[in-house]
Coordinates of N, CA and C in Angstrom, one line a residue:
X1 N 0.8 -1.2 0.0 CA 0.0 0.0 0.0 C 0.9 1.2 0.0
X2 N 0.7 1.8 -1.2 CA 1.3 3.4 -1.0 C 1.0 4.4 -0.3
X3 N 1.5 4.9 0.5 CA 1.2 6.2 1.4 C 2.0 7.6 1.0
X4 N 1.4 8.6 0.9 CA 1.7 10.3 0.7 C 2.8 10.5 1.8
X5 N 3.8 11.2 1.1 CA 4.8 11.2 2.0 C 5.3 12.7 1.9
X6 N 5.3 13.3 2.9 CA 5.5 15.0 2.7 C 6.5 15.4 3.6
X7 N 7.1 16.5 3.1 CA 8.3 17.0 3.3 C 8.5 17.7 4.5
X8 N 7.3 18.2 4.9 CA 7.4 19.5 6.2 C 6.1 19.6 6.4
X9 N 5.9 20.1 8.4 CA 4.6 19.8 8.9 C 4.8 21.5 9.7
X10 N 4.0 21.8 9.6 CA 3.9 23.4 10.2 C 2.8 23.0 11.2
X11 N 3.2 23.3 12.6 CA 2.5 23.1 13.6 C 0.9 24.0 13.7
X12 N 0.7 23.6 14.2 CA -0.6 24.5 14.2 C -0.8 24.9 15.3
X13 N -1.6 26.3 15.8 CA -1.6 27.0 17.3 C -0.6 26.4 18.2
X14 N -1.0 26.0 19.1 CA 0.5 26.0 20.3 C 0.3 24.3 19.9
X15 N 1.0 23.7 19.0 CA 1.5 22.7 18.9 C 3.2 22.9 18.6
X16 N 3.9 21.9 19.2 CA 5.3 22.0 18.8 C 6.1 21.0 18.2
X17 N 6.7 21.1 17.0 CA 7.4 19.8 16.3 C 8.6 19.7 16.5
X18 N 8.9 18.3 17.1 CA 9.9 18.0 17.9 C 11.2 16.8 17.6
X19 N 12.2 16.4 17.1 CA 12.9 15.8 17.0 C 13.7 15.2 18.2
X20 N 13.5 13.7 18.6 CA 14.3 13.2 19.5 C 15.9 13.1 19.5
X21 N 16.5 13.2 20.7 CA 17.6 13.3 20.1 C 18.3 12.2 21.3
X22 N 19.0 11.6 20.7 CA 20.1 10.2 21.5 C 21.3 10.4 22.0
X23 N 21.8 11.2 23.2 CA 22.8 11.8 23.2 C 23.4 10.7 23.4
X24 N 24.9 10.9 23.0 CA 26.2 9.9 23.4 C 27.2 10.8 23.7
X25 N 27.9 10.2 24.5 CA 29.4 10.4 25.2 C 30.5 9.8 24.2
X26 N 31.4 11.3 23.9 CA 32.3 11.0 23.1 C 33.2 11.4 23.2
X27 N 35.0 10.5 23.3 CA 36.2 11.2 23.3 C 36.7 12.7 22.4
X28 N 37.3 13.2 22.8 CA 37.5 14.4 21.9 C 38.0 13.7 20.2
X29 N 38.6 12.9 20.7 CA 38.7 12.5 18.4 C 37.6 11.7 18.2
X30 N 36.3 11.1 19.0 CA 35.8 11.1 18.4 C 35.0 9.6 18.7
X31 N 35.3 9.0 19.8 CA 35.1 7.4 20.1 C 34.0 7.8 21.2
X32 N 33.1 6.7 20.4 CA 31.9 6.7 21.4 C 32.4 5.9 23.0
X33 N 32.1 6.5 24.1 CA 32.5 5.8 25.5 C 30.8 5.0 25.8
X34 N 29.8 6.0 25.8 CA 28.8 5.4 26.5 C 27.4 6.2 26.2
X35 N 26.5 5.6 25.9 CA 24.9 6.6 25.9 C 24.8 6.8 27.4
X36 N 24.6 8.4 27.7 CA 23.8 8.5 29.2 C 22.4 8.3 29.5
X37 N 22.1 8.2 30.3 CA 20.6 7.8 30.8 C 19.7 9.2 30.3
X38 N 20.1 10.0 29.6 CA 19.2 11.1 29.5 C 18.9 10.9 28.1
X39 N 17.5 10.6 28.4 CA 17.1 10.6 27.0 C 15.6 11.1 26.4
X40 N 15.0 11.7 27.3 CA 13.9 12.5 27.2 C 14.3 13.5 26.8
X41 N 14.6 14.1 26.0 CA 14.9 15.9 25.5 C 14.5 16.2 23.6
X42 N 14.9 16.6 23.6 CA 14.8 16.9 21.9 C 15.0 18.4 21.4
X43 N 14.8 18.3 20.3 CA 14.8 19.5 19.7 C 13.5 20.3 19.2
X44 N 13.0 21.7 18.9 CA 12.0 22.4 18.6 C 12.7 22.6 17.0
X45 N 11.9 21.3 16.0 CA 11.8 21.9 14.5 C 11.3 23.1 14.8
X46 N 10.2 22.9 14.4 CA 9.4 24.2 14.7 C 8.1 24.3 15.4
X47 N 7.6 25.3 15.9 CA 7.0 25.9 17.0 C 5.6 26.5 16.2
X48 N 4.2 26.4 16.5 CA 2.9 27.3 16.4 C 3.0 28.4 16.7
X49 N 2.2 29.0 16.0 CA 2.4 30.9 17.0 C 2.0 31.2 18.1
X50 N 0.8 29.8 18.7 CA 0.6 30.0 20.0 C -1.3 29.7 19.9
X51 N -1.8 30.2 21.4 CA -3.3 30.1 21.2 C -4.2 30.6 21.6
X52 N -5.2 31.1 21.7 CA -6.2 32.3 21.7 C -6.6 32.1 23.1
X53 N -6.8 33.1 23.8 CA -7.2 33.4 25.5 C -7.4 34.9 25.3
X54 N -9.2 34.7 25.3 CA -9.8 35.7 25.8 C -9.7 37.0 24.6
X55 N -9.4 36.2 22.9 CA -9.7 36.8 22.0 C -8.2 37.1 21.8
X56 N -7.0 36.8 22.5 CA -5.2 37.5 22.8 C -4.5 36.3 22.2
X57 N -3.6 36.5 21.3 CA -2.8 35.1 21.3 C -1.4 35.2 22.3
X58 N -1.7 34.0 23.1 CA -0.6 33.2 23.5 C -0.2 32.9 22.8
X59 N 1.7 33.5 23.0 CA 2.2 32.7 21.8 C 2.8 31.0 22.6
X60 N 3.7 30.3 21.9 CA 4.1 29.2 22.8 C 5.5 29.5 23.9
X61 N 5.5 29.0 24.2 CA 6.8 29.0 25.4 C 8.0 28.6 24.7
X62 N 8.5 27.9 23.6 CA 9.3 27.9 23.1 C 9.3 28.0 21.8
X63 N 11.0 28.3 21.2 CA 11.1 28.7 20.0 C 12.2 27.2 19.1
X64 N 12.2 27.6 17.4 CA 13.1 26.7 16.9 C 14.2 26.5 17.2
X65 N 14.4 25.7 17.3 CA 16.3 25.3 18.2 C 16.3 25.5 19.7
X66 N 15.6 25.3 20.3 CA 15.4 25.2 21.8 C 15.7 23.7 21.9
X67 N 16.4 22.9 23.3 CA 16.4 22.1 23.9 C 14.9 21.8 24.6
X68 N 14.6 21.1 24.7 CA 13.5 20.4 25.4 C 13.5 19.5 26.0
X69 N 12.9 19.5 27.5 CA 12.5 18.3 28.4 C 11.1 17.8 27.9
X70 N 11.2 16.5 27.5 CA 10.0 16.0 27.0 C 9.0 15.0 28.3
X71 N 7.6 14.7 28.3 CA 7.3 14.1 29.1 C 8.1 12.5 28.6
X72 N 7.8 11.5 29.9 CA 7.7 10.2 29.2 C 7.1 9.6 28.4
X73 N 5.6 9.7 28.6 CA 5.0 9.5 27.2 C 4.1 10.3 26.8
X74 N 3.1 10.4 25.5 CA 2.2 11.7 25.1 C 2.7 11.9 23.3
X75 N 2.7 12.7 23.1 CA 3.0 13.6 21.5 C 2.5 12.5 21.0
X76 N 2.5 13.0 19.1 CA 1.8 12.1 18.2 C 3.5 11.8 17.6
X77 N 3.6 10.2 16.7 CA 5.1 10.2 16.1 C 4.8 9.9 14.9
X78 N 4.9 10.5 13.9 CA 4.9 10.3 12.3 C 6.6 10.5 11.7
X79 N 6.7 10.3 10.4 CA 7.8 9.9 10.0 C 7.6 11.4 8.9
X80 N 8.4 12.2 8.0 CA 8.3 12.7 7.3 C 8.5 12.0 5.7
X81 N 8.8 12.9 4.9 CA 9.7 12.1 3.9 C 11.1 11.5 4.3
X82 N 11.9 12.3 5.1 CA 13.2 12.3 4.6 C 13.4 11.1 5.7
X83 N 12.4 10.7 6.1 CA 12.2 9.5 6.9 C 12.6 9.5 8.3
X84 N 13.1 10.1 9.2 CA 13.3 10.9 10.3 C 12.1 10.8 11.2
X85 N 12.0 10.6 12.7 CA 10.7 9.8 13.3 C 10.9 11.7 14.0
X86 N 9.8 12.4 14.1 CA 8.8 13.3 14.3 C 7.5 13.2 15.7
X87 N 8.2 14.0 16.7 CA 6.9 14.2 17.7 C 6.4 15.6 18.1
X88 N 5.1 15.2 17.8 CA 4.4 16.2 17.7 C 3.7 16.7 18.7
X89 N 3.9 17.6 20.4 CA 3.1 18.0 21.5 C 2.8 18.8 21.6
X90 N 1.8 19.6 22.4 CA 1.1 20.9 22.8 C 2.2 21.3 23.5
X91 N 1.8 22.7 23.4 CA 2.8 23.4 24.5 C 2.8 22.7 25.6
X92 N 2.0 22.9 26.4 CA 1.6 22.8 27.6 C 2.3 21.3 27.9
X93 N 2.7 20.3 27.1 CA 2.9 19.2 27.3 C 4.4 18.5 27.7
X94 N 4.9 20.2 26.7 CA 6.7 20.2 27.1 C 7.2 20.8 28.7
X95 N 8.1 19.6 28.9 CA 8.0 19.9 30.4 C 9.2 21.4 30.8
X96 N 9.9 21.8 29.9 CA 10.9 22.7 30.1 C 11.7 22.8 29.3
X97 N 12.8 23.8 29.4 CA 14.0 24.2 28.6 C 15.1 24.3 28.7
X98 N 16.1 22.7 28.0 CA 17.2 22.7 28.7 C 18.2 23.9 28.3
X99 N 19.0 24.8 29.3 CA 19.6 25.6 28.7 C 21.1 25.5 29.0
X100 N 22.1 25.4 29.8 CA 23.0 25.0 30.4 C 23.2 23.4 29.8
X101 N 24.8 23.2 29.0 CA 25.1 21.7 28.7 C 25.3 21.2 30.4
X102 N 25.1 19.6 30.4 CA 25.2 18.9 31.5 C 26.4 18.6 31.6
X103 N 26.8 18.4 32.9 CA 28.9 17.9 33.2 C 28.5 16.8 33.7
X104 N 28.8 16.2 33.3 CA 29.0 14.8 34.2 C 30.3 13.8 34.2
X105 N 30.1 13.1 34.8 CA 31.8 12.6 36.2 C 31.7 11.0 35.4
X106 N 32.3 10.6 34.5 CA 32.5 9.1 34.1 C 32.9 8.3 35.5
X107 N 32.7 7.0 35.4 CA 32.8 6.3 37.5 C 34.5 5.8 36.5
X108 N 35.5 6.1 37.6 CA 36.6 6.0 37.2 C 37.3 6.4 36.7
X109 N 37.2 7.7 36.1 CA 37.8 8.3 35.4 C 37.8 9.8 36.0
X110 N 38.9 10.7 35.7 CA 39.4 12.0 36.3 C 38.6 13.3 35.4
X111 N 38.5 12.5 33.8 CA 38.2 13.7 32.7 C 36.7 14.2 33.1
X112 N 35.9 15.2 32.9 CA 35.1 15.6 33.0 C 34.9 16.2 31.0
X113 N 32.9 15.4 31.1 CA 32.6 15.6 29.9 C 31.4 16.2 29.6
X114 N 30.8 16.9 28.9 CA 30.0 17.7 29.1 C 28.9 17.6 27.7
X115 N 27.8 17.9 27.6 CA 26.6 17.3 26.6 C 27.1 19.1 25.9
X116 N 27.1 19.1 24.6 CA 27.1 20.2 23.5 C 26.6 19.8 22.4
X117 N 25.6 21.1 22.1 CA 25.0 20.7 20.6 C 24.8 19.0 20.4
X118 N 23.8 18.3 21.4 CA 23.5 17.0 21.3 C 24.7 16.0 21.4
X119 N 25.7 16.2 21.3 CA 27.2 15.3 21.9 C 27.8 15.9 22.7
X120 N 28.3 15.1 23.4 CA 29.1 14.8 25.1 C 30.5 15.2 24.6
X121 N 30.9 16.1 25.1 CA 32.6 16.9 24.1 C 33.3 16.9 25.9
X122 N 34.8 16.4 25.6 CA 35.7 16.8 26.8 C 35.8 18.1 27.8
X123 N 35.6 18.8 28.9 CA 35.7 20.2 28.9 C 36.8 20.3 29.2
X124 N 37.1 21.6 28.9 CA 38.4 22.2 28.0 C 39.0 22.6 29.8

């Protein structure tokens, strides 16, 4: 069975389109060490303009390229064209905004590594 397959989804009122993202821990040249347990977050494709209260638009709480704390479960998941798995939640559904990368302490080890732009980079 053939199915319509489209390129881009423009959210509508305070819905937000969202990309999962699978962070890994990675040596500075480049060797994966370990996935960390964080794995609820994603990215804001893109954002609705928001939604009507009292005739006023709310716009949404976040914008494209924001980090996000995602609930555990909820949003809709569709695939686009470019085949890429897609969640789709209400504002109100995203739980926050990560802004600060995270440090964290590998068990045995001295180096301290830190989450940037979706990968775990050595800090300097």
């Amino acid at each position: 069975e053939k199915m319509l397959k489209f390129k881009t989804l423009i959210p509508t009122l305070n819905r937000i389109l969202v990309k999962k993202v699978e962070p890994v821990i990675k040596t500075a040249s480049g060797i994966i060490i370990e996935k960390p347990k964080i794995q609820n977050y994603g990215e804001v494709i893109e954002a609705g303009p928001g939604r009507y209260e009292n005739g006023s638009l709310v716009p949404t709480s976040v914008k494209k390229g924001d980090t996000v704390l995602l609930p555990e479960y909820g949003g809709s998941e569709f695939k686009l064209a470019d085949g890429e798995s897609y969640i789709i939640y209400r504002d109100e559904d995203i739980l926050g905004i990560l802004k600060e990368p995270l440090q964290i302490l590998l068990e045995g080890k001295s180096d301290n590594f830190c989450i940037s732009n979706f990968s775990i980079k050595k800090k300097k």
